[in-house]
Amino acid sequence: DVKVTQSSRYLVKRTGEKVFLECVQDMDHENMFWYRQDPGLGLRLIYFSYDVKMKEKGDIPEGYSVSREKKERFSLILESASTNQTSMYLCASSFRTEGNQPQHFGDGTRLSIL
Amino acid sequence: AQSVTQPDIHITVSEGASLELRCNYSYGATPYLFWYVQSPGQGLQLLLKYFSGDTLVQGIKGFEAEFKRSQSSFNLRKPSVHWSDAAEYFCAVGAHNQGGKLIFGQGTELSVKP
């Protein structure tokens, strides 16, 4: 089975801090994704990456950046955390870039910005 | 543009009763369709997927879904719901030439009455 591991289940940070969320997958997947999930809004794509050092903006990239230095690891960075970034963050990976590939999800990081 | 609509935000069914969760999509060609389930505090787990062929697909945990092109629907069904099925359910669509991105519906929360 595919394993997608997010480094923290719960995280509390302060406004203005630089925050790193880490995600690792163990199945040599090409694609990796970061979503945020908020009640009533479903999953919204922040950024995705289809190869090492490659990244594409999703629907809500403002205030975020990403890093993919190795194929198995995809990091989400909050450059200067704000309270409106309090949310559940989900990482996912998929095998290839075709649309018929299911995404495999980590357990999520619940981030609170105080 | 592609979109996915789950008309029901919250559904309550009695244990042992049948279940149908609705999903409608908007896409010009035959889409790739997925249903995911999210238990509280967890990531998303793939229930089933449809790409082509038989329009009735079987998934895990006793779920099935039927693709109806004429109605642009992909409804999820289960003949007899168990208390452990209480969770949030997401329908998603993937498309050709979209880099492996999925578009998610807003989710339907299922509650199960004893």
Short mmCIF file of C-alpha atoms in Angstrom, two decimals:
data_model
loop_
_atom_site.label_atom_id
_atom_site.label_comp_id
_atom_site.label_asym_id
_atom_site.label_seq_id
_atom_site.Cartn_x
_atom_site.Cartn_y
_atom_site.Cartn_z
CA ASP A 1 0.00 0.00 0.00
CA VAL A 2 1.04 3.55 -0.65
CA LYS A 3 2.11 5.40 2.45
CA VAL A 4 1.91 9.18 2.56
CA THR A 5 3.28 10.54 5.81
CA GLN A 6 2.77 14.07 7.08
CA SER A 7 5.27 15.07 9.72
CA SER A 8 2.82 16.51 12.25
CA ARG A 9 -0.82 15.75 13.07
CA TYR A 10 -1.25 18.95 15.08
CA LEU A 11 0.75 22.15 14.96
CA VAL A 12 0.36 25.47 16.75
CA LYS A 13 2.29 28.49 15.52
CA ARG A 14 2.20 32.25 15.98
CA THR A 15 1.31 34.97 13.52
CA GLY A 16 4.28 36.01 11.42
CA GLU A 17 6.22 32.78 11.88
CA LYS A 18 7.59 30.84 8.93
CA VAL A 19 5.94 27.42 9.01
CA PHE A 20 7.05 24.24 7.29
CA LEU A 21 4.73 21.30 6.66
CA GLU A 22 6.47 18.17 5.45
CA CYS A 23 5.13 15.28 3.41
CA VAL A 24 6.85 12.08 2.35
CA GLN A 25 5.59 9.31 0.07
CA ASP A 26 7.17 5.89 -0.28
CA MET A 27 5.93 4.72 -3.71
CA ASP A 28 8.07 6.68 -6.16
CA HIS A 29 5.07 8.74 -7.27
CA GLU A 30 5.67 11.53 -9.74
CA ASN A 31 2.89 13.82 -8.56
CA MET A 32 2.46 15.39 -5.17
CA PHE A 33 -0.20 17.82 -4.00
CA TRP A 34 -1.01 20.12 -1.10
CA TYR A 35 -4.61 20.93 -0.21
CA ARG A 36 -6.29 22.85 2.55
CA GLN A 37 -9.63 21.70 3.87
CA ASP A 38 -12.11 24.03 5.53
CA PRO A 39 -15.70 23.32 6.62
CA GLY A 40 -18.15 23.93 3.80
CA LEU A 41 -15.39 24.58 1.25
CA GLY A 42 -14.17 21.05 0.58
CA LEU A 43 -10.60 20.54 -0.59
CA ARG A 44 -8.84 23.39 -2.29
CA LEU A 45 -5.59 22.84 -4.15
CA ILE A 46 -2.71 25.06 -3.03
CA TYR A 47 0.21 23.76 -5.08
CA PHE A 48 1.20 20.60 -6.88
CA SER A 49 4.39 19.17 -8.31
CA TYR A 50 4.85 16.68 -11.13
CA ASP A 51 8.62 16.26 -10.81
CA VAL A 52 11.57 17.19 -8.66
CA LYS A 53 12.07 20.96 -8.55
CA MET A 54 8.88 21.46 -10.58
CA LYS A 55 5.82 23.13 -9.12
CA GLU A 56 2.52 24.52 -10.31
CA LYS A 57 0.12 26.86 -8.58
CA GLY A 58 -3.24 25.51 -7.64
CA ASP A 59 -6.38 27.47 -6.88
CA ILE A 60 -5.23 29.26 -3.71
CA PRO A 61 -1.42 29.70 -3.75
CA GLU A 62 -1.31 33.14 -2.13
CA GLY A 63 0.68 33.15 1.09
CA TYR A 64 2.23 29.76 0.42
CA SER A 65 5.25 28.32 -1.33
CA VAL A 66 6.50 24.78 -1.86
CA SER A 67 9.73 22.89 -2.23
CA ARG A 68 10.46 19.56 -3.87
CA GLU A 69 14.16 18.79 -3.71
CA LYS A 70 13.70 15.03 -3.70
CA LYS A 71 11.05 12.94 -5.44
CA GLU A 72 9.62 11.53 -2.24
CA ARG A 73 9.35 14.77 -0.28
CA PHE A 74 7.10 17.78 -0.82
CA SER A 75 7.14 20.66 1.62
CA LEU A 76 4.56 23.39 2.07
CA ILE A 77 5.84 26.69 3.43
CA LEU A 78 3.82 29.45 5.01
CA GLU A 79 6.14 32.41 4.53
CA SER A 80 4.54 34.56 7.24
CA ALA A 81 1.72 32.74 8.95
CA SER A 82 -1.58 34.50 9.44
CA THR A 83 -4.67 33.53 11.39
CA ASN A 84 -6.65 32.93 8.19
CA GLN A 85 -4.28 30.09 7.42
CA THR A 86 -5.60 28.10 10.35
CA SER A 87 -6.89 24.96 8.66
CA MET A 88 -6.46 21.27 8.00
CA TYR A 89 -3.71 20.63 5.44
CA LEU A 90 -3.68 17.45 3.38
CA CYS A 91 -0.86 16.09 1.28
CA ALA A 92 -1.47 13.61 -1.54
CA SER A 93 0.52 11.79 -4.19
CA SER A 94 -0.28 9.98 -7.44
CA PHE A 95 1.70 7.79 -9.77
CA ARG A 96 1.61 9.77 -13.01
CA THR A 97 0.18 12.92 -14.45
CA GLU A 98 -2.74 11.28 -16.24
CA GLY A 99 -6.18 12.14 -14.89
CA ASN A 100 -7.05 8.53 -14.23
CA GLN A 101 -4.60 8.20 -11.39
CA PRO A 102 -6.13 8.17 -7.92
CA GLN A 103 -4.50 10.33 -5.31
CA HIS A 104 -3.31 8.82 -2.05
CA PHE A 105 -3.62 11.00 1.02
CA GLY A 106 -1.79 11.49 4.27
CA ASP A 107 -3.66 11.83 7.56
CA GLY A 108 -3.48 15.61 7.52
CA THR A 109 -1.95 18.33 9.67
CA ARG A 110 -4.29 20.47 11.70
CA LEU A 111 -2.56 23.83 11.89
CA SER A 112 -3.57 26.58 14.28
CA ILE A 113 -2.13 30.07 13.91
CA LEU A 114 -2.50 32.18 17.05
CA ALA B 1 -14.41 24.24 -16.78
CA GLN B 2 -14.86 21.04 -14.86
CA SER B 3 -16.88 21.06 -11.70
CA VAL B 4 -18.32 18.60 -9.22
CA THR B 5 -21.49 19.12 -7.22
CA GLN B 6 -22.59 17.15 -4.23
CA PRO B 7 -26.07 18.52 -3.57
CA ASP B 8 -26.42 17.12 -0.05
CA ILE B 9 -24.24 18.67 2.63
CA HIS B 10 -25.46 16.37 5.38
CA ILE B 11 -27.46 13.12 5.32
CA THR B 12 -28.69 11.03 8.23
CA VAL B 13 -29.72 7.40 7.77
CA SER B 14 -30.62 4.65 10.17
CA GLU B 15 -28.28 1.74 10.64
CA GLY B 16 -29.26 -1.04 8.25
CA ALA B 17 -30.98 1.32 5.82
CA SER B 18 -29.83 1.83 2.26
CA LEU B 19 -27.76 4.83 1.27
CA GLU B 20 -27.36 6.91 -1.87
CA LEU B 21 -25.03 9.90 -2.05
CA ARG B 22 -25.39 12.11 -5.09
CA CYS B 23 -22.65 13.47 -7.30
CA ASN B 24 -23.01 15.48 -10.49
CA TYR B 25 -20.12 16.56 -12.65
CA SER B 26 -19.57 18.96 -15.48
CA TYR B 27 -17.06 17.92 -18.13
CA GLY B 28 -17.14 17.74 -21.90
CA ALA B 29 -15.71 14.28 -22.39
CA THR B 30 -15.89 11.07 -20.39
CA PRO B 31 -14.33 11.94 -17.08
CA TYR B 32 -12.39 9.88 -14.63
CA LEU B 33 -14.51 9.64 -11.49
CA PHE B 34 -13.63 8.83 -7.91
CA TRP B 35 -15.30 8.51 -4.52
CA TYR B 36 -13.31 9.04 -1.33
CA VAL B 37 -14.24 8.68 2.33
CA GLN B 38 -12.79 10.68 5.21
CA SER B 39 -13.22 9.48 8.78
CA PRO B 40 -12.93 12.13 11.51
CA GLY B 41 -9.39 13.37 11.92
CA GLN B 42 -8.09 11.26 9.05
CA GLY B 43 -7.04 11.73 5.46
CA LEU B 44 -9.07 10.62 2.46
CA GLN B 45 -9.33 6.97 1.49
CA LEU B 46 -10.25 5.86 -2.03
CA LEU B 47 -13.52 3.91 -2.15
CA LEU B 48 -13.82 3.31 -5.87
CA LYS B 49 -13.07 4.73 -9.30
CA TYR B 50 -14.56 4.72 -12.80
CA PHE B 51 -12.65 5.16 -16.03
CA SER B 52 -14.56 3.24 -18.70
CA GLY B 53 -16.47 0.02 -19.35
CA ASP B 54 -19.12 -1.30 -17.00
CA THR B 55 -20.96 1.69 -15.58
CA LEU B 56 -21.57 -0.01 -12.24
CA VAL B 57 -18.37 -0.20 -10.25
CA GLN B 58 -17.73 -1.97 -6.99
CA GLY B 59 -15.52 -0.57 -4.28
CA ILE B 60 -14.29 -1.32 -0.83
CA LYS B 61 -16.43 -1.52 2.32
CA GLY B 62 -19.45 -2.75 0.33
CA PHE B 63 -19.93 0.47 -1.67
CA GLU B 64 -20.82 0.72 -5.34
CA ALA B 65 -21.37 3.60 -7.74
CA GLU B 66 -23.11 3.97 -11.05
CA PHE B 67 -21.98 6.22 -13.88
CA LYS B 68 -24.87 7.72 -15.85
CA ARG B 69 -23.63 9.76 -18.77
CA SER B 70 -27.08 11.11 -19.65
CA GLN B 71 -27.46 12.57 -16.18
CA SER B 72 -23.80 13.51 -15.65
CA SER B 73 -24.00 11.64 -12.39
CA PHE B 74 -21.90 9.22 -10.39
CA ASN B 75 -23.94 8.34 -7.32
CA LEU B 76 -22.57 6.25 -4.49
CA ARG B 77 -24.72 3.52 -2.96
CA LYS B 78 -24.65 1.00 -0.17
CA PRO B 79 -27.47 -1.45 0.48
CA SER B 80 -27.13 -1.55 4.27
CA VAL B 81 -25.32 1.13 6.24
CA HIS B 82 -23.24 0.33 9.32
CA TRP B 83 -22.52 2.74 12.16
CA SER B 84 -18.85 2.74 11.11
CA ASP B 85 -19.83 4.30 7.77
CA ALA B 86 -20.40 7.65 9.47
CA ALA B 87 -17.86 9.92 7.78
CA GLU B 88 -17.54 12.56 5.10
CA TYR B 89 -17.69 11.45 1.48
CA PHE B 90 -16.11 13.25 -1.44
CA CYS B 91 -16.74 12.82 -5.13
CA ALA B 92 -13.91 13.86 -7.47
CA VAL B 93 -13.29 14.14 -11.19
CA GLY B 94 -10.00 13.90 -13.04
CA ALA B 95 -9.56 15.03 -16.61
CA HIS B 96 -7.27 14.55 -19.54
CA ASN B 97 -4.31 16.88 -19.81
CA GLN B 98 -4.73 18.38 -16.36
CA GLY B 99 -1.49 17.15 -14.87
CA GLY B 100 -3.16 14.61 -12.63
CA LYS B 101 -5.25 17.16 -10.77
CA LEU B 102 -8.58 16.14 -9.30
CA ILE B 103 -11.53 18.43 -8.77
CA PHE B 104 -13.38 17.62 -5.55
CA GLY B 105 -16.96 18.21 -4.57
CA GLN B 106 -17.67 19.96 -1.30
CA GLY B 107 -18.42 16.70 0.47
CA THR B 108 -21.43 15.04 2.07
CA GLU B 109 -21.36 14.31 5.76
CA LEU B 110 -23.09 11.05 6.66
CA SER B 111 -24.52 10.45 10.11
CA VAL B 112 -25.85 7.02 11.08
CA LYS B 113 -28.64 6.64 13.64
CA PRO B 114 -28.66 3.52 15.80
#
